[in-house]
mmCIF file of C-alpha atoms in Angstrom:
data_model
loop_
_atom_site.group_PDB
_atom_site.id
_atom_site.type_symbol
_atom_site.label_atom_id
_atom_site.label_comp_id
_atom_site.label_asym_id
_atom_site.label_seq_id
_atom_site.Cartn_x
_atom_site.Cartn_y
_atom_site.Cartn_z
ATOM 1 C CA MET A 1 240.613 117.245 194.584
ATOM 2 C CA LYS A 2 237.875 117.139 197.173
ATOM 3 C CA ARG A 3 237.226 120.468 198.838
ATOM 4 C CA THR A 4 236.105 120.509 202.458
ATOM 5 C CA ARG A 5 234.627 123.435 204.354
ATOM 6 C CA LYS A 6 234.368 124.056 208.060
ATOM 7 C CA LYS A 7 230.908 124.703 209.425
ATOM 8 C CA SER A 8 230.768 128.144 210.984
ATOM 9 C CA LYS A 9 228.425 131.060 211.534
ATOM 10 C CA ASN A 10 230.975 133.236 209.752
ATOM 11 C CA LYS A 11 231.376 133.241 206.002
ATOM 12 C CA GLN A 12 234.121 130.842 204.978
ATOM 13 C CA LEU A 13 236.325 131.003 201.895
ATOM 14 C CA SER A 14 238.986 128.552 200.793
ATOM 15 C CA ALA A 15 241.771 128.409 198.257
ATOM 16 C CA ILE A 16 244.352 125.764 197.360
ATOM 17 C CA ASN A 17 247.762 126.843 198.645
ATOM 18 C CA GLN A 18 249.805 126.257 195.476
ATOM 19 C CA GLN A 19 252.713 128.568 196.253
ATOM 20 C CA PRO A 20 256.098 127.135 197.271
ATOM 21 C CA THR A 21 256.318 127.084 201.065
ATOM 22 C CA THR A 22 259.756 128.740 200.919
ATOM 23 C CA MET A 23 258.101 131.937 199.586
ATOM 24 C CA ASN A 24 255.512 132.296 202.339
ATOM 25 C CA PRO A 25 254.597 129.241 204.391
ATOM 26 C CA THR A 26 251.851 131.198 206.213
ATOM 27 C CA PRO A 27 249.698 133.059 203.654
ATOM 28 C CA HIS A 28 246.841 133.007 206.197
ATOM 29 C CA ILE A 29 248.801 135.196 208.636
ATOM 30 C CA LYS A 30 249.306 138.875 207.844
ATOM 31 C CA THR A 31 252.045 140.891 209.527
ATOM 32 C CA GLU A 32 251.840 144.639 210.073
ATOM 33 C CA GLY A 33 254.787 145.960 212.049
ATOM 34 C CA THR A 34 255.015 143.865 215.200
ATOM 35 C CA SER A 35 251.395 142.696 214.980
ATOM 36 C CA LYS A 36 250.148 139.504 213.347
ATOM 37 C CA PHE A 37 246.625 138.892 212.087
ATOM 38 C CA GLN A 38 245.398 135.369 211.399
ATOM 39 C CA ILE A 39 242.725 135.508 208.704
ATOM 40 C CA GLY A 40 242.325 131.763 208.301
ATOM 41 C CA GLU A 41 244.008 128.399 208.751
ATOM 42 C CA ILE A 42 245.674 125.819 206.530
ATOM 43 C CA ILE A 43 244.092 122.353 206.413
ATOM 44 C CA ASN A 44 245.387 119.750 203.935
ATOM 45 C CA ASN A 45 247.194 122.380 201.858
ATOM 46 C CA THR A 46 244.022 124.461 201.554
ATOM 47 C CA VAL A 47 243.762 127.877 203.188
ATOM 48 C CA HIS A 48 240.368 128.283 204.868
ATOM 49 C CA TYR A 49 239.739 132.000 205.216
ATOM 50 C CA ASP A 50 237.343 133.601 207.707
ATOM 51 C CA PHE A 51 235.569 136.631 206.221
ATOM 52 C CA GLU A 52 235.052 138.289 209.613
ATOM 53 C CA LYS A 53 238.790 138.082 210.284
ATOM 54 C CA ILE A 54 239.507 139.353 206.767
ATOM 55 C CA LYS A 55 237.311 142.406 207.437
ATOM 56 C CA THR A 56 239.192 143.104 210.665
ATOM 57 C CA TYR A 57 242.520 142.935 208.845
ATOM 58 C CA LEU A 58 241.294 145.092 205.939
ATOM 59 C CA ASN A 59 240.099 147.767 208.362
ATOM 60 C CA ILE A 60 243.505 147.874 210.043
ATOM 61 C CA LYS A 61 245.410 147.828 206.755
ATOM 62 C CA GLY A 62 243.077 150.524 205.461
ATOM 63 C CA HIS A 63 243.968 152.753 208.412
ATOM 64 C CA ILE A 64 247.636 152.278 207.579
ATOM 65 C CA LEU A 65 247.206 153.037 203.888
ATOM 66 C CA PHE A 66 244.504 155.713 203.889
ATOM 67 C CA GLY A 67 244.325 157.175 207.381
ATOM 68 C CA LYS A 68 242.255 156.816 210.535
ATOM 69 C CA ASN A 69 238.945 157.682 208.862
ATOM 70 C CA PHE A 70 238.983 154.572 206.678
ATOM 71 C CA ARG A 71 236.452 151.855 207.503
ATOM 72 C CA ILE A 72 234.554 149.008 205.896
ATOM 73 C CA TYR A 73 230.927 150.054 205.467
ATOM 74 C CA LYS A 74 228.212 147.533 206.310
ATOM 75 C CA GLU A 75 226.379 148.202 203.048
ATOM 76 C CA ASP A 76 229.537 147.322 201.066
ATOM 77 C CA GLU A 77 230.181 143.957 202.723
ATOM 78 C CA GLU A 78 228.432 141.850 200.075
ATOM 79 C CA LEU A 79 230.520 143.487 197.342
ATOM 80 C CA ILE A 80 233.701 143.105 199.395
ATOM 81 C CA PHE A 81 232.911 139.430 199.981
ATOM 82 C CA LYS A 82 232.756 138.935 196.190
ATOM 83 C CA LEU A 83 236.057 140.752 195.706
ATOM 84 C CA CYS A 84 237.763 138.809 198.511
ATOM 85 C CA SER A 85 236.580 135.518 197.008
ATOM 86 C CA TYR A 86 238.115 136.572 193.711
ATOM 87 C CA PHE A 87 241.367 137.887 195.180
ATOM 88 C CA ILE A 88 242.109 134.682 197.087
ATOM 89 C CA GLN A 89 241.019 132.752 193.946
ATOM 90 C CA ASP A 90 238.349 130.684 195.687
ATOM 91 C CA HIS A 91 237.096 129.124 192.460
ATOM 92 C CA TYR A 92 234.197 127.294 194.091
ATOM 93 C CA THR A 93 232.685 130.302 195.873
ATOM 94 C CA CYS A 94 233.239 132.543 192.863
ATOM 95 C CA ALA A 95 231.452 130.070 190.590
ATOM 96 C CA GLN A 96 228.483 130.097 192.962
ATOM 97 C CA MET A 97 228.284 133.881 192.511
ATOM 98 C CA GLY A 98 228.769 133.816 188.736
ATOM 99 C CA ILE A 99 232.346 135.124 188.879
ATOM 100 C CA ASP A 100 234.919 133.700 186.452
ATOM 101 C CA THR A 101 238.318 133.696 188.154
ATOM 102 C CA SER A 102 240.100 133.565 184.790
ATOM 103 C CA LYS A 103 238.782 137.052 183.921
ATOM 104 C CA GLY A 104 239.592 140.461 185.338
ATOM 105 C CA ILE A 105 237.440 142.738 187.500
ATOM 106 C CA LEU A 106 235.430 145.684 186.159
ATOM 107 C CA LEU A 107 234.549 147.607 189.308
ATOM 108 C CA THR A 108 231.941 150.327 188.783
ATOM 109 C CA GLY A 109 230.193 152.807 191.018
ATOM 110 C CA PRO A 110 229.559 156.483 191.764
ATOM 111 C CA VAL A 111 232.318 159.001 192.412
ATOM 112 C CA GLY A 112 233.927 158.540 195.831
ATOM 113 C CA CYS A 113 232.335 155.177 196.691
ATOM 114 C CA GLY A 114 235.742 153.550 197.301
ATOM 115 C CA LYS A 115 236.624 151.719 194.082
ATOM 116 C CA THR A 116 240.270 152.801 193.901
ATOM 117 C CA SER A 117 240.844 152.347 197.633
ATOM 118 C CA LEU A 118 239.531 148.780 197.518
ATOM 119 C CA MET A 119 241.666 147.834 194.520
ATOM 120 C CA LYS A 120 244.725 149.193 196.342
ATOM 121 C CA LEU A 121 243.779 147.576 199.640
ATOM 122 C CA LEU A 122 242.925 144.115 198.331
ATOM 123 C CA LEU A 123 246.353 143.798 196.713
ATOM 124 C CA HIS A 124 247.583 143.028 200.235
ATOM 125 C CA LEU A 125 245.096 140.227 200.914
ATOM 126 C CA ALA A 126 246.680 137.435 198.870
ATOM 127 C CA PRO A 127 249.547 138.836 196.756
ATOM 128 C CA HIS A 128 250.682 135.287 195.974
ATOM 129 C CA LYS A 129 247.330 134.784 194.199
ATOM 130 C CA THR A 130 246.381 138.165 192.702
ATOM 131 C CA ASN A 131 248.709 141.040 191.819
ATOM 132 C CA TYR A 132 248.774 143.919 189.351
ATOM 133 C CA GLU A 133 250.054 147.448 188.806
ATOM 134 C CA ILE A 134 247.506 150.236 189.330
ATOM 135 C CA ILE A 135 247.788 153.075 186.819
ATOM 136 C CA PRO A 136 245.459 156.115 186.550
ATOM 137 C CA THR A 137 244.188 156.346 182.978
ATOM 138 C CA ARG A 138 244.926 160.092 182.877
ATOM 139 C CA ASN A 139 248.606 159.354 183.478
ATOM 140 C CA ILE A 140 248.699 156.953 180.549
ATOM 141 C CA VAL A 141 247.256 159.582 178.195
ATOM 142 C CA PHE A 142 249.607 162.299 179.475
ATOM 143 C CA LYS A 143 252.520 159.934 178.828
ATOM 144 C CA PHE A 144 251.205 159.237 175.316
ATOM 145 C CA ASN A 145 250.978 162.966 174.605
ATOM 146 C CA THR A 146 254.694 163.380 175.334
ATOM 147 C CA SER A 147 256.162 160.055 174.171
ATOM 148 C CA GLY A 148 253.802 158.898 171.437
ATOM 149 C CA PHE A 149 252.684 155.470 170.282
ATOM 150 C CA GLU A 150 255.560 153.626 171.949
ATOM 151 C CA VAL A 151 253.590 154.053 175.189
ATOM 152 C CA LEU A 152 250.957 151.662 173.857
ATOM 153 C CA GLU A 153 253.544 148.900 173.461
ATOM 154 C CA LYS A 154 254.067 148.689 177.227
ATOM 155 C CA TYR A 155 250.578 147.277 177.705
ATOM 156 C CA ASN A 156 251.137 144.442 175.239
ATOM 157 C CA GLU A 157 253.345 142.808 177.859
ATOM 158 C CA THR A 158 252.056 139.765 179.744
ATOM 159 C CA LYS A 159 251.690 141.703 182.956
ATOM 160 C CA ASN A 160 248.617 142.381 185.052
ATOM 161 C CA TYR A 161 247.296 145.953 185.164
ATOM 162 C CA CYS A 162 244.472 147.844 186.830
ATOM 163 C CA PHE A 163 243.407 150.898 184.825
ATOM 164 C CA ASP A 164 242.031 153.315 187.387
ATOM 165 C CA ASP A 165 239.238 155.797 186.624
ATOM 166 C CA LEU A 166 238.572 154.646 183.077
ATOM 167 C CA GLY A 167 236.601 157.289 181.222
ATOM 168 C CA VAL A 168 237.905 160.457 182.884
ATOM 169 C CA GLU A 169 241.002 160.640 180.675
ATOM 170 C CA PRO A 170 241.066 163.073 177.721
ATOM 171 C CA THR A 171 241.647 162.055 174.111
ATOM 172 C CA GLY A 172 245.349 161.560 173.439
ATOM 173 C CA CYS A 173 247.159 163.806 170.994
ATOM 174 C CA HIS A 174 250.763 163.386 169.839
ATOM 175 C CA TYR A 175 252.078 165.730 167.122
ATOM 176 C CA ASN A 176 248.507 166.576 166.115
ATOM 177 C CA LYS A 177 247.584 162.888 165.782
ATOM 178 C CA GLU A 178 244.609 162.128 168.000
ATOM 179 C CA CYS A 179 244.189 158.708 169.566
ATOM 180 C CA ASN A 180 241.625 157.070 171.846
ATOM 181 C CA VAL A 181 244.511 155.744 173.932
ATOM 182 C CA LEU A 182 242.643 153.535 176.398
ATOM 183 C CA GLY A 183 240.386 152.202 173.659
ATOM 184 C CA GLU A 184 243.446 151.013 171.722
ATOM 185 C CA ILE A 185 245.043 149.585 174.854
ATOM 186 C CA LEU A 186 241.900 147.648 175.782
ATOM 187 C CA LEU A 187 241.729 146.115 172.313
ATOM 188 C CA SER A 188 245.359 145.050 172.652
ATOM 189 C CA ARG A 189 244.737 143.654 176.131
ATOM 190 C CA TYR A 190 241.820 141.633 174.755
ATOM 191 C CA ASP A 191 244.051 140.143 172.055
ATOM 192 C CA LEU A 192 246.639 139.284 174.715
ATOM 193 C CA PHE A 193 243.958 137.813 176.981
ATOM 194 C CA THR A 194 242.560 135.541 174.270
ATOM 195 C CA LYS A 195 245.994 134.443 173.011
ATOM 196 C CA THR A 196 247.297 133.482 176.452
ATOM 197 C CA SER A 197 243.990 131.797 177.326
ATOM 198 C CA LEU A 198 244.099 129.745 174.124
ATOM 199 C CA GLY A 199 247.750 128.851 174.582
ATOM 200 C CA LEU A 200 247.211 127.613 178.111
ATOM 201 C CA SER A 201 244.084 125.647 177.258
ATOM 202 C CA GLN A 202 246.020 123.710 174.608
ATOM 203 C CA LYS A 203 248.808 122.569 176.920
ATOM 204 C CA PRO A 204 248.370 118.834 177.587
ATOM 205 C CA ALA A 205 249.166 117.082 180.844
ATOM 206 C CA LEU A 206 249.787 113.688 179.272
ATOM 207 C CA SER A 207 252.032 111.989 181.810
ATOM 208 C CA LEU A 208 250.479 113.224 185.050
ATOM 209 C CA PRO A 209 248.121 111.227 187.266
ATOM 210 C CA LYS A 210 244.510 112.399 187.147
ATOM 211 C CA CYS A 211 244.591 114.244 190.477
ATOM 212 C CA GLN A 212 247.788 116.115 189.529
ATOM 213 C CA SER A 213 246.387 117.022 186.115
ATOM 214 C CA LEU A 214 243.419 118.712 187.775
ATOM 215 C CA SER A 215 245.617 120.748 190.082
ATOM 216 C CA LEU A 216 247.925 121.778 187.230
ATOM 217 C CA GLY A 217 244.963 122.667 185.045
ATOM 218 C CA LEU A 218 243.684 125.094 187.668
ATOM 219 C CA SER A 219 247.104 126.661 187.977
ATOM 220 C CA GLN A 220 247.549 127.085 184.224
ATOM 221 C CA ARG A 221 244.072 128.418 183.680
ATOM 222 C CA HIS A 222 244.522 131.321 186.077
ATOM 223 C CA CYS A 223 248.100 132.430 185.360
ATOM 224 C CA HIS A 224 247.548 134.300 182.085
ATOM 225 C CA SER A 225 247.502 138.089 181.789
ATOM 226 C CA LYS A 226 244.596 139.884 183.428
ATOM 227 C CA THR A 227 243.305 143.409 183.206
ATOM 228 C CA HIS A 228 241.231 145.158 185.874
ATOM 229 C CA ILE A 229 239.335 148.431 185.643
ATOM 230 C CA THR A 230 237.670 150.949 187.932
ATOM 231 C CA THR A 231 235.206 153.381 186.399
ATOM 232 C CA ASN A 232 232.321 155.737 187.160
ATOM 233 C CA LEU A 233 230.753 155.014 183.751
ATOM 234 C CA ASN A 234 227.934 152.599 182.997
ATOM 235 C CA ALA A 235 227.885 150.224 180.009
ATOM 236 C CA LYS A 236 226.224 152.704 177.644
ATOM 237 C CA GLU A 237 228.639 155.491 178.585
ATOM 238 C CA LEU A 238 231.597 153.161 178.019
ATOM 239 C CA GLU A 239 230.270 152.278 174.581
ATOM 240 C CA ASN A 240 229.788 155.950 173.706
ATOM 241 C CA LYS A 241 233.396 156.733 174.672
ATOM 242 C CA TYR A 242 235.211 153.659 173.342
ATOM 243 C CA GLY A 243 232.880 152.154 170.737
ATOM 244 C CA SER A 244 230.915 148.923 170.383
ATOM 245 C CA ARG A 245 234.048 146.814 169.640
ATOM 246 C CA VAL A 246 235.568 147.683 172.997
ATOM 247 C CA ARG A 247 232.289 147.182 174.841
ATOM 248 C CA SER A 248 231.837 143.678 173.412
ATOM 249 C CA ARG A 249 235.374 142.773 174.457
ATOM 250 C CA LEU A 250 234.800 144.094 177.949
ATOM 251 C CA ARG A 251 232.068 141.474 178.357
ATOM 252 C CA ALA A 252 234.546 138.727 177.465
ATOM 253 C CA MET A 253 237.415 140.037 179.619
ATOM 254 C CA PHE A 254 235.766 141.116 182.850
ATOM 255 C CA ASN A 255 233.527 140.210 185.753
ATOM 256 C CA LEU A 256 231.241 143.188 186.379
ATOM 257 C CA ILE A 257 231.025 144.060 190.076
ATOM 258 C CA SER A 258 229.104 147.219 190.947
ATOM 259 C CA PHE A 259 228.568 149.424 193.952
ATOM 260 C CA ASN A 260 224.996 150.516 194.593
ATOM 261 C CA GLN A 261 224.260 153.653 192.569
ATOM 262 C CA ASN A 262 223.146 155.330 195.805
ATOM 263 C CA SER A 263 226.496 154.709 197.519
ATOM 264 C CA ILE A 264 227.669 157.779 199.413
ATOM 265 C CA ASP A 265 230.833 159.735 198.675
ATOM 266 C CA LYS A 266 233.117 158.365 201.404
ATOM 267 C CA ARG A 267 235.664 161.142 200.867
ATOM 268 C CA ILE A 268 233.337 163.775 202.317
#
């Protein structure tokens, strides 16, 4: 399928509109109360997004979610552009930046730089393309401490999750049995990730015309289970806490996107 892009001074993103039109025929128009915000336009079944308009919408949605002091910082725009490209599943732009849209996001940065807020905010950008449940890692461990190993089974489901603040959670302990809860969950999520990836890659499209096979292949490739993470820890700190097995699997499962280490604490 040939992809066309409009020439503009603003950054342009595009994504094939593969959702049924009965669900949301206007994914490029966001509605907040009585106000509508057009963040792009549909041309030949492809949504062409305008990054400047996306920033305007994210600022407004951020005010609604987090209060009047929320704003998009100029120094974060390059990182936000990467995340927006991923969230709308613009495969072409992501590939140019070395981002694999079949993997999850590992978002790192200093305390208070805005990792959790962005992962909550960007859920509203293209929910028909990217969705997940955000769960603080501390809550998972607290649940394990009271309910035991059955808690781990929940994360074997083919559902998308974002584990928030990985690394701040304590070691789990249920009836005097200690467990590195998130380490075990991440190993299970890796197994799920590789199994669903392999299963999808082996599905043939024998009777479809060439152009339809390409479109279906893109759809299948990006519908398997994904895991996302926010963390204050660097690669070495993650290895120290979860071990080399987990660290090696993180490389296979995630796109690393990092805030500048000098990013300010935006909560102050």
